[in-house]
Coordinates of C-alpha atoms in Angstrom, one line a residue:
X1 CA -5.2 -3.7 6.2
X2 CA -4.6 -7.3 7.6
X3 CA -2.6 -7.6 10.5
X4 CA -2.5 -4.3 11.6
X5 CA -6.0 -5.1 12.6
X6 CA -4.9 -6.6 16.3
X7 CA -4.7 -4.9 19.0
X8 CA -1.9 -2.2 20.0
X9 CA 1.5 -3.1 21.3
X10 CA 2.2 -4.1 24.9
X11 CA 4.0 -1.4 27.0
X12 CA 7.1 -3.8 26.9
X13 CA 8.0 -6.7 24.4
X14 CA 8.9 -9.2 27.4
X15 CA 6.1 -8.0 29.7
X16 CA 2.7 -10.1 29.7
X17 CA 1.1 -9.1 27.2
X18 CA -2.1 -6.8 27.5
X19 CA -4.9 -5.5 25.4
X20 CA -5.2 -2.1 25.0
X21 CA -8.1 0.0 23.4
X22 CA -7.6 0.6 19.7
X23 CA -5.7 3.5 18.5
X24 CA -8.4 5.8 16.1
X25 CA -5.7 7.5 14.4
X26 CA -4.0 4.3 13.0
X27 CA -7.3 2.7 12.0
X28 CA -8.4 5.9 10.3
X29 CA -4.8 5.8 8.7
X30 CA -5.3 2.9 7.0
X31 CA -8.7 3.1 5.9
X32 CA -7.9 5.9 4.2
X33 CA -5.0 4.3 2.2
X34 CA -7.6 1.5 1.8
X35 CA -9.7 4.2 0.0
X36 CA -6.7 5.4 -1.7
X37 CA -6.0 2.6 -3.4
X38 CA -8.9 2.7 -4.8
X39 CA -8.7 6.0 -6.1
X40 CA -4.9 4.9 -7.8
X41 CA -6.8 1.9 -9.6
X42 CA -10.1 4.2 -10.5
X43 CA -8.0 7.1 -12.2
X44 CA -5.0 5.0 -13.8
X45 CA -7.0 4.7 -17.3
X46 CA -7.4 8.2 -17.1
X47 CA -3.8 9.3 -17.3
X48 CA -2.5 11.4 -19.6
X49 CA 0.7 9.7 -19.8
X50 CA 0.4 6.3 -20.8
X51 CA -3.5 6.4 -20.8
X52 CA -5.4 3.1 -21.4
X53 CA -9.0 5.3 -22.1
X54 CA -10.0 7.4 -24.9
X55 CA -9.8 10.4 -22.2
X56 CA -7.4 11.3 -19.6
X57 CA -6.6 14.1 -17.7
X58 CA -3.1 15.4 -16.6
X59 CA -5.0 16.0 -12.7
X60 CA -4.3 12.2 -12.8
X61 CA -1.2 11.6 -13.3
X62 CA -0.6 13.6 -10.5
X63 CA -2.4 12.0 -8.2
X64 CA -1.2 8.8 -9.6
X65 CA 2.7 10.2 -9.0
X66 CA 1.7 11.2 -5.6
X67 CA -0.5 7.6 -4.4
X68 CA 2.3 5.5 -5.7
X69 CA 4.8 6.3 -4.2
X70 CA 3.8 5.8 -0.8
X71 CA 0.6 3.9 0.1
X72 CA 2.4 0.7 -0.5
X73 CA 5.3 1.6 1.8
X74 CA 3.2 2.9 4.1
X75 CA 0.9 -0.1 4.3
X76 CA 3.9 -1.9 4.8
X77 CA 5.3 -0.2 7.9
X78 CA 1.4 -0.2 9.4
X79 CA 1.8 -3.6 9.0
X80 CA 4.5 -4.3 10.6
X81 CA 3.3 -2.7 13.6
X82 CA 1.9 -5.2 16.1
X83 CA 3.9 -8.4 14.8
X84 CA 6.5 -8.5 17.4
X85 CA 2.8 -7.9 20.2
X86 CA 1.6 -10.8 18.3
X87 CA 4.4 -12.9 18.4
X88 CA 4.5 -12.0 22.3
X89 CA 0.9 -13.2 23.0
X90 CA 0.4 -15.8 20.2
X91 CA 4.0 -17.5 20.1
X92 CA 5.2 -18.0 16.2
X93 CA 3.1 -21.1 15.7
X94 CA 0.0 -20.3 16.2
X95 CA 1.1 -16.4 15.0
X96 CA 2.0 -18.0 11.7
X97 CA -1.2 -19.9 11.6
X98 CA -3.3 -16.8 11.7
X99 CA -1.4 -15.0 9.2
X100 CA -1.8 -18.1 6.7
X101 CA -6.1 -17.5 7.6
X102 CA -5.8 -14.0 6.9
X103 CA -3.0 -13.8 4.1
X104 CA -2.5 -17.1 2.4
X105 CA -5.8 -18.1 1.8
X106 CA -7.5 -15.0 0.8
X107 CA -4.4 -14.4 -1.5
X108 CA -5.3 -18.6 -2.7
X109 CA -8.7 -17.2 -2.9
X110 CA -8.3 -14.3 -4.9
X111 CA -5.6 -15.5 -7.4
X112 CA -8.1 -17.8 -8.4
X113 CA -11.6 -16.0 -8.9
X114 CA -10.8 -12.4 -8.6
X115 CA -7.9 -11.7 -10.4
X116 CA -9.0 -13.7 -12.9
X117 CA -12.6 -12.0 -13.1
X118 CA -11.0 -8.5 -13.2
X119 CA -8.8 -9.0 -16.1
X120 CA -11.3 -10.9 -18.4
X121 CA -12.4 -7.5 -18.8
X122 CA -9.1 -6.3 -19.8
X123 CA -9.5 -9.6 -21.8
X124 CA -12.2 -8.9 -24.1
X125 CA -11.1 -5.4 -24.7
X126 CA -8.9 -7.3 -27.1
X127 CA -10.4 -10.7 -27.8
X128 CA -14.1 -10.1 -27.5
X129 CA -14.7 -13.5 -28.3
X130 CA -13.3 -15.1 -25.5
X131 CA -15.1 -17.4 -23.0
X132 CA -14.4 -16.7 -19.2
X133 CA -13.8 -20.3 -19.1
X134 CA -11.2 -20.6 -21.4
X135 CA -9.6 -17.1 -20.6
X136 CA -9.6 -18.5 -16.6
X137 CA -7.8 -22.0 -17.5
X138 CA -5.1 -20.3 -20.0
X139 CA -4.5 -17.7 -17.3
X140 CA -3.6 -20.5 -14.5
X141 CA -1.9 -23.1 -16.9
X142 CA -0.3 -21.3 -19.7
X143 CA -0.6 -17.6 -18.0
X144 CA 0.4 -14.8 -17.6
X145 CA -1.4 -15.3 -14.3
X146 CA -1.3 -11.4 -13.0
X147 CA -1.7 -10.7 -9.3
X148 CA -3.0 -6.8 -9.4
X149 CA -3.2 -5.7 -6.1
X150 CA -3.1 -9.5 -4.3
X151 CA 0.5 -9.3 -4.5
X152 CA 0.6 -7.5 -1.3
X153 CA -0.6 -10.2 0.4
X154 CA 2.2 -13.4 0.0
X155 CA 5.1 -10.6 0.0
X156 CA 4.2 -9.4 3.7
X157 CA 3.3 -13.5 4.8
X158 CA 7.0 -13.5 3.3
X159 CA 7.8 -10.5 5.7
X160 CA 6.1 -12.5 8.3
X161 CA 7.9 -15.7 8.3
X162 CA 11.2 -13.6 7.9
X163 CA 10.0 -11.7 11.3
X164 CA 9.0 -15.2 12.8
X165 CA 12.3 -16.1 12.3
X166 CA 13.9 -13.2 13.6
X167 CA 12.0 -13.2 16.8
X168 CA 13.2 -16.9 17.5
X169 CA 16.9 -15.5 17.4
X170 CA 15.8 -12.6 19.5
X171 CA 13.0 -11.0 20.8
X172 CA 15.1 -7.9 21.3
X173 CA 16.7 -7.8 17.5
X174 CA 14.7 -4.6 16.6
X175 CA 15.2 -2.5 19.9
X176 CA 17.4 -0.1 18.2
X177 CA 14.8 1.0 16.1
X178 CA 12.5 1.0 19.0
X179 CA 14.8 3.4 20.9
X180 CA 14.9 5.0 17.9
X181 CA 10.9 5.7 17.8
X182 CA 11.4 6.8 21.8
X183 CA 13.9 9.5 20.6
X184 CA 11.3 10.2 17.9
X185 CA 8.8 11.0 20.5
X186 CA 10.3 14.7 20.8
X187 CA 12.3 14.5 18.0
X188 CA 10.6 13.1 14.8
X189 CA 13.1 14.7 12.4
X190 CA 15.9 12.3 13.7
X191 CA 13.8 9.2 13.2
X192 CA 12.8 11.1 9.5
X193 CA 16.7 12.0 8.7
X194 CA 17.5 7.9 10.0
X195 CA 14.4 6.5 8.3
X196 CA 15.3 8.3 5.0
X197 CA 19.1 7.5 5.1
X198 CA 18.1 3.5 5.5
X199 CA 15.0 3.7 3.2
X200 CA 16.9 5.4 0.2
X201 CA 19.9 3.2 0.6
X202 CA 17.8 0.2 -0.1
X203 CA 16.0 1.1 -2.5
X204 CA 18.0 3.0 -5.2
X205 CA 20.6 0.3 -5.6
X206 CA 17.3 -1.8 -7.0
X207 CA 16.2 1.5 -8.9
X208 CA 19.4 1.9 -10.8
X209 CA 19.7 -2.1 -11.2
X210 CA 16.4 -2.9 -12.4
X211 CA 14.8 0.0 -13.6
X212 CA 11.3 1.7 -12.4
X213 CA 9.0 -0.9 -14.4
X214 CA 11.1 -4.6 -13.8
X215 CA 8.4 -7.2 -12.1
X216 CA 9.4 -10.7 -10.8
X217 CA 7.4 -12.7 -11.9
X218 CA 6.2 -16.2 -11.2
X219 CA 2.5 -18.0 -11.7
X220 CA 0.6 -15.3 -9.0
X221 CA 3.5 -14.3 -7.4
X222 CA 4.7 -11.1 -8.4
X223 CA 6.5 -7.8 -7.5
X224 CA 8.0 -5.1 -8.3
X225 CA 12.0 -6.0 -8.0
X226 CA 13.5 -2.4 -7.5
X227 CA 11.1 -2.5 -4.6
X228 CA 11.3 -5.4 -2.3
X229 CA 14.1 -4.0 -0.2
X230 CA 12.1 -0.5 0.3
X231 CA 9.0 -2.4 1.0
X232 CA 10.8 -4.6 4.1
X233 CA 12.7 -1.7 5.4
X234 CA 9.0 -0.1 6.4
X235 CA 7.6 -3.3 7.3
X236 CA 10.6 -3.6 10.0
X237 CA 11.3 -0.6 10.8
X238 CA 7.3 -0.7 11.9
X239 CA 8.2 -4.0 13.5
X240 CA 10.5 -2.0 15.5
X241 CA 8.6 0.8 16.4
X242 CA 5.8 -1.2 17.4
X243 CA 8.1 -3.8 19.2
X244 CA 7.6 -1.8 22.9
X245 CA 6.2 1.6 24.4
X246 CA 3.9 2.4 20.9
X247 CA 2.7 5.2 23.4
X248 CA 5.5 6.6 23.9
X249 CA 7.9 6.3 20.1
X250 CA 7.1 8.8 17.7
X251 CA 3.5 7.9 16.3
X252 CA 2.3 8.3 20.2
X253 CA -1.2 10.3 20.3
X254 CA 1.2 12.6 22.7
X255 CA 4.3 12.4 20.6
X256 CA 5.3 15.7 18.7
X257 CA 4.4 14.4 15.2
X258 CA 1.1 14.7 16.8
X259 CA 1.2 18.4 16.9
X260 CA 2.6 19.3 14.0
X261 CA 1.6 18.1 10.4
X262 CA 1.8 21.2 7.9
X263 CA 6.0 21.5 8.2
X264 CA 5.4 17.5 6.9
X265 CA 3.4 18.9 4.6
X266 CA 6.0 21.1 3.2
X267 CA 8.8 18.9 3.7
X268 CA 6.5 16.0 1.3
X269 CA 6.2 18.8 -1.4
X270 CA 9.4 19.8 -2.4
X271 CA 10.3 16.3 -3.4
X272 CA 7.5 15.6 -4.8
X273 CA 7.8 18.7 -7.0
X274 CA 11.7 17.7 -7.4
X275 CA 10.2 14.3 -8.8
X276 CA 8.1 16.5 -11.3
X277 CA 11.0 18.3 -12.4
X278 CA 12.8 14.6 -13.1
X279 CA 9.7 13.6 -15.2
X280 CA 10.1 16.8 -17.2
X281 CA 13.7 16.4 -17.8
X282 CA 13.2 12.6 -19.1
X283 CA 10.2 13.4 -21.5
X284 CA 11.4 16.5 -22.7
X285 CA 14.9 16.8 -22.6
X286 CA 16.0 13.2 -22.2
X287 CA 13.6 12.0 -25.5
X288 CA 11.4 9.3 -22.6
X289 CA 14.7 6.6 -23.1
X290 CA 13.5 3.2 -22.2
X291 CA 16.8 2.7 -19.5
X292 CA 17.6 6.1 -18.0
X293 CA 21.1 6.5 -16.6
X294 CA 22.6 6.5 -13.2
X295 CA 22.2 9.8 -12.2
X296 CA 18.7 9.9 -12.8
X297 CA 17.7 6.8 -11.5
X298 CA 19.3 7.6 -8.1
X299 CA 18.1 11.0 -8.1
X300 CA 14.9 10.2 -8.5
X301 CA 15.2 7.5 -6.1
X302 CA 16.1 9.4 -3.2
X303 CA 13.3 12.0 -3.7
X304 CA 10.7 9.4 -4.0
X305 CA 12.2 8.0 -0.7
X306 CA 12.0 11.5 0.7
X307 CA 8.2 11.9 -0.4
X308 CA 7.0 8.2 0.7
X309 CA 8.3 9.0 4.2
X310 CA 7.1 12.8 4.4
X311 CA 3.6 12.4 3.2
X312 CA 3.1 9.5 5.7
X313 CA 4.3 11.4 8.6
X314 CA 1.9 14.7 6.8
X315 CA -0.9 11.8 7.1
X316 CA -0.5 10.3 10.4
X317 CA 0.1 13.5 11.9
X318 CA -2.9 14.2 10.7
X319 CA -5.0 11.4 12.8
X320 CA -3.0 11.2 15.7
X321 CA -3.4 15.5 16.0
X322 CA -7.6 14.8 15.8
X323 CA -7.7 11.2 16.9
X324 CA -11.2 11.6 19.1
X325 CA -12.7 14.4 16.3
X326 CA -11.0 13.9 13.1
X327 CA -12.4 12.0 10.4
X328 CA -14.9 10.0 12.0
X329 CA -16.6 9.7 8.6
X330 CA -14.0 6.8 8.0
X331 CA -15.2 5.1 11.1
X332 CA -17.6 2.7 9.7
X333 CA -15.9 1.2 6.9
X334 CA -13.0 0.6 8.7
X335 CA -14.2 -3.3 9.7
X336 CA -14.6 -3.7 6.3
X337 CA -11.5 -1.9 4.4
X338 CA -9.1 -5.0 4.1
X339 CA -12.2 -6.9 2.4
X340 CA -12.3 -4.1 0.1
X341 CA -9.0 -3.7 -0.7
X342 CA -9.6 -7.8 -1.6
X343 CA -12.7 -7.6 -3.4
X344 CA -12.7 -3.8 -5.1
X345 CA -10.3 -4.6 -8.3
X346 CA -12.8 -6.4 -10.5
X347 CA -15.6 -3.9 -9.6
X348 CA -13.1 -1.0 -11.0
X349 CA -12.1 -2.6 -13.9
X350 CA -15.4 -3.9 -15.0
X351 CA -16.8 -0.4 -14.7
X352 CA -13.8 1.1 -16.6
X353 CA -14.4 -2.0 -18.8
X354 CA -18.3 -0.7 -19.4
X355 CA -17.4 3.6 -19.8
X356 CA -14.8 2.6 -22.4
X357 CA -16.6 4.2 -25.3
X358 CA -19.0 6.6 -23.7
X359 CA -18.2 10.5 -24.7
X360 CA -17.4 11.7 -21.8
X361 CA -14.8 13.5 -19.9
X362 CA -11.8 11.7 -18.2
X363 CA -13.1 13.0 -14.5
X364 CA -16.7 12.2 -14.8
X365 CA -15.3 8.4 -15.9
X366 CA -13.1 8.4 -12.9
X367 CA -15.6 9.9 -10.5
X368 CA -17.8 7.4 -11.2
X369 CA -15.6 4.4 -11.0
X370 CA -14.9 5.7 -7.6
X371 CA -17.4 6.3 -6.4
X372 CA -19.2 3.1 -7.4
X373 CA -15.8 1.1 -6.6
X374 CA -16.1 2.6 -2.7
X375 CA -19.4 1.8 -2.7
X376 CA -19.7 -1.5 -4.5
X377 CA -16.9 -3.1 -2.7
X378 CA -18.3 -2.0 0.4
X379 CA -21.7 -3.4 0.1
X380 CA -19.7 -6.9 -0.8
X381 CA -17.5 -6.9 2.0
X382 CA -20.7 -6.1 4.0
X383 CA -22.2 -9.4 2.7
X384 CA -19.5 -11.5 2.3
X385 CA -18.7 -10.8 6.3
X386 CA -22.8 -12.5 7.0
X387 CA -21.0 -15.8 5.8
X388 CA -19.6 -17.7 9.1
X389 CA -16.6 -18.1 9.7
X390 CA -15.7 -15.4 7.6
X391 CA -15.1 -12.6 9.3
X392 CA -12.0 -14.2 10.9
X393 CA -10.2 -14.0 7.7
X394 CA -12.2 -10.2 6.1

């Protein structure tokens, strides 16, 4: 979405580095969970559970299950993939310097006119009355000042600087998980059963701590705390795959997870179906408590850690198995995705914001808000890129 923009990795980490043609598969990859995305935020008002519109449909709240428990993670690890080739060519200072043009100050950017002009709609849904003007200056000085989606943006500059910081003490810290990804090249079970062992021992410590909903909090700055670990174990374990040999780890266009994809597929179901059966248990059985126990929080943990990592695998498999056919339709928004993902979330709610009260169903509502959303947020990305200068930061 942002830095997984540059070019691909260098056959070695302390070799000169080298530009190499653009891998299709990845780019389609995230494009996709660009247009994900804004499926998640188009159907959420639609939900059955915990719907915010008149209608809703129980379709979406299966979606919803599904998209949230892995684009994030998965952006993440795509992320991560071309820091340490970035670090190698740029050096950390002028490294850090382009990720502060093309995080911090569209994050600055945003926090100040798009947040705030996507929840005013939220806004007058309760106070009708309300001015922009004074809605936008008690969100920044009294608050609460949400992020939405932005908040992606200053946690991965955190990642960043973290990365920066562990390339100065080596440039070699991550090659176990780069040997790893070699290993993975024939055998992309081992790197799934090592991957899920690490992933799910990070993250459902901060399940069972914090709970599923608990945000941190502060001015624009927020996420989710039960998920910070689980979001820095992709973004370095992408660090490391993408440290040397990209080629030749296991998301190479020759690797086996490139000719396989339906056993992922399977493999993503059962938990996902296993998370269902959790959902049941707690609504119906469990009376929905607002702090589940233990068991449940770990359980539940360990199969969403088992799905975020499956369904990515089902996904890239995917687009590395029909890299020079497959999905070409996503070809031509790909320059624009990470503006979209930047400029789509006022668009959505503004058009949820104006279907509110018309009779009818919860799919035509969300059809529409996607459709116009994709289409919408294209067009201004389009534009916005026409402004110079800009396009180093969209």
């Amino acid at each position: 979405m942002t830095t997984i923009s540059q070019a691909a990795a260098p056959v070695g980490v302390m070799a000169a580095p080298r530009t190499k043609a653009r891998n299709a598969a990845l780019d389609r990859a995230r494009t996709l969970l660009t247009l994900v995305v804004l499926l998640h935020h188009s159907v959420i008002p639609y939900t059955y559970f915990g719907h915010t519109d008149p209608k809703s449909w129980i379709g979406f709240d299966m979606i919803v299950l599904a998209t949230d428990s892995f684009f994030m993670p998965m952006f993440f690890l795509l992320s991560g993939l071309f820091v340490w080739p970035g670090l190698a060519r740029k050096g950390v200072q002028k490294y850090l310097a382009d990720r502060v043009l093309r995080l911090g100050l569209p994050f600055a950017i945003c926090a100040l006119t798009i947040i705030p002009i996507a929840y005013y709609a939220v806004s007058l849904r309760q106070s009708p009355d309300v001015t922009f003007s004074a809605f936008w200056w008690k969100t920044v000085t009294v608050g609460p000042w949400p992020s939405g989606p932005i908040w992606f943006l200053w946690v991965l500059f955190s990642f960043d600087i973290i990365a920066c910081l562990a390339y100065l003490i080596s440039p070699r810290l991550l090659d176990p998980i780069n040997r790893l990804s070699l290993r993975g090249f024939q055998q992309p079970a081992a790197f799934f059963a090592v991957m899920l062992a690490v992933t799910a021992a990070l993250y459902i410590p901060g399940r069972i701590y914090y709970g599923a909903g608990s945000w941190f909090e502060f001015g624009p700055f927020s996420v989710q705390h039960g998920r910070l670990l689980l979001y820095a174990s992709y973004f370095f374990f992408g660090a490391g795959i993408g440290l040397a040999n990209l080629d030749r780890g296991v998301f190479g266009a020759e690797s086996r997870l490139a000719r396989t994809g339906w056993g992922w597929a399977i493999t993503a179901l059962v938990p996902y179906c296993l998370m269902w059966v959790l959902i049941y248990i707690k609504r119906e059985i469990l009376g929905n408590p607002t702090w589940l126990p233990d068991w449940y929080e770990g359980s539940y943990g360990f199969f969403f850690a088992a799905f975020s990592i499956a369904i990515m695998f089902t996904i890239l498999a995917f687009f590395l198995r029909f890299k020079r056919s497959g999905w070409r339709i996503l070809d031509p928004m790909q320059p624009d995705a990470y503006g979209m993902f930047l400029v789509h979330y006022p668009i959505v709610l503004w058009l949820q914001y104006w279907m509110f009260d018309f009779d009818i169903p919860a799919i035509a509502k969300a059809l529409i808000a996607f459709v116009l959303t994709v289409v919408l947020s294209w067009a201004a990305t389009a534009a916005l890129r026409r402004i110079p200068g800009a396009t180093q930061v969209l």
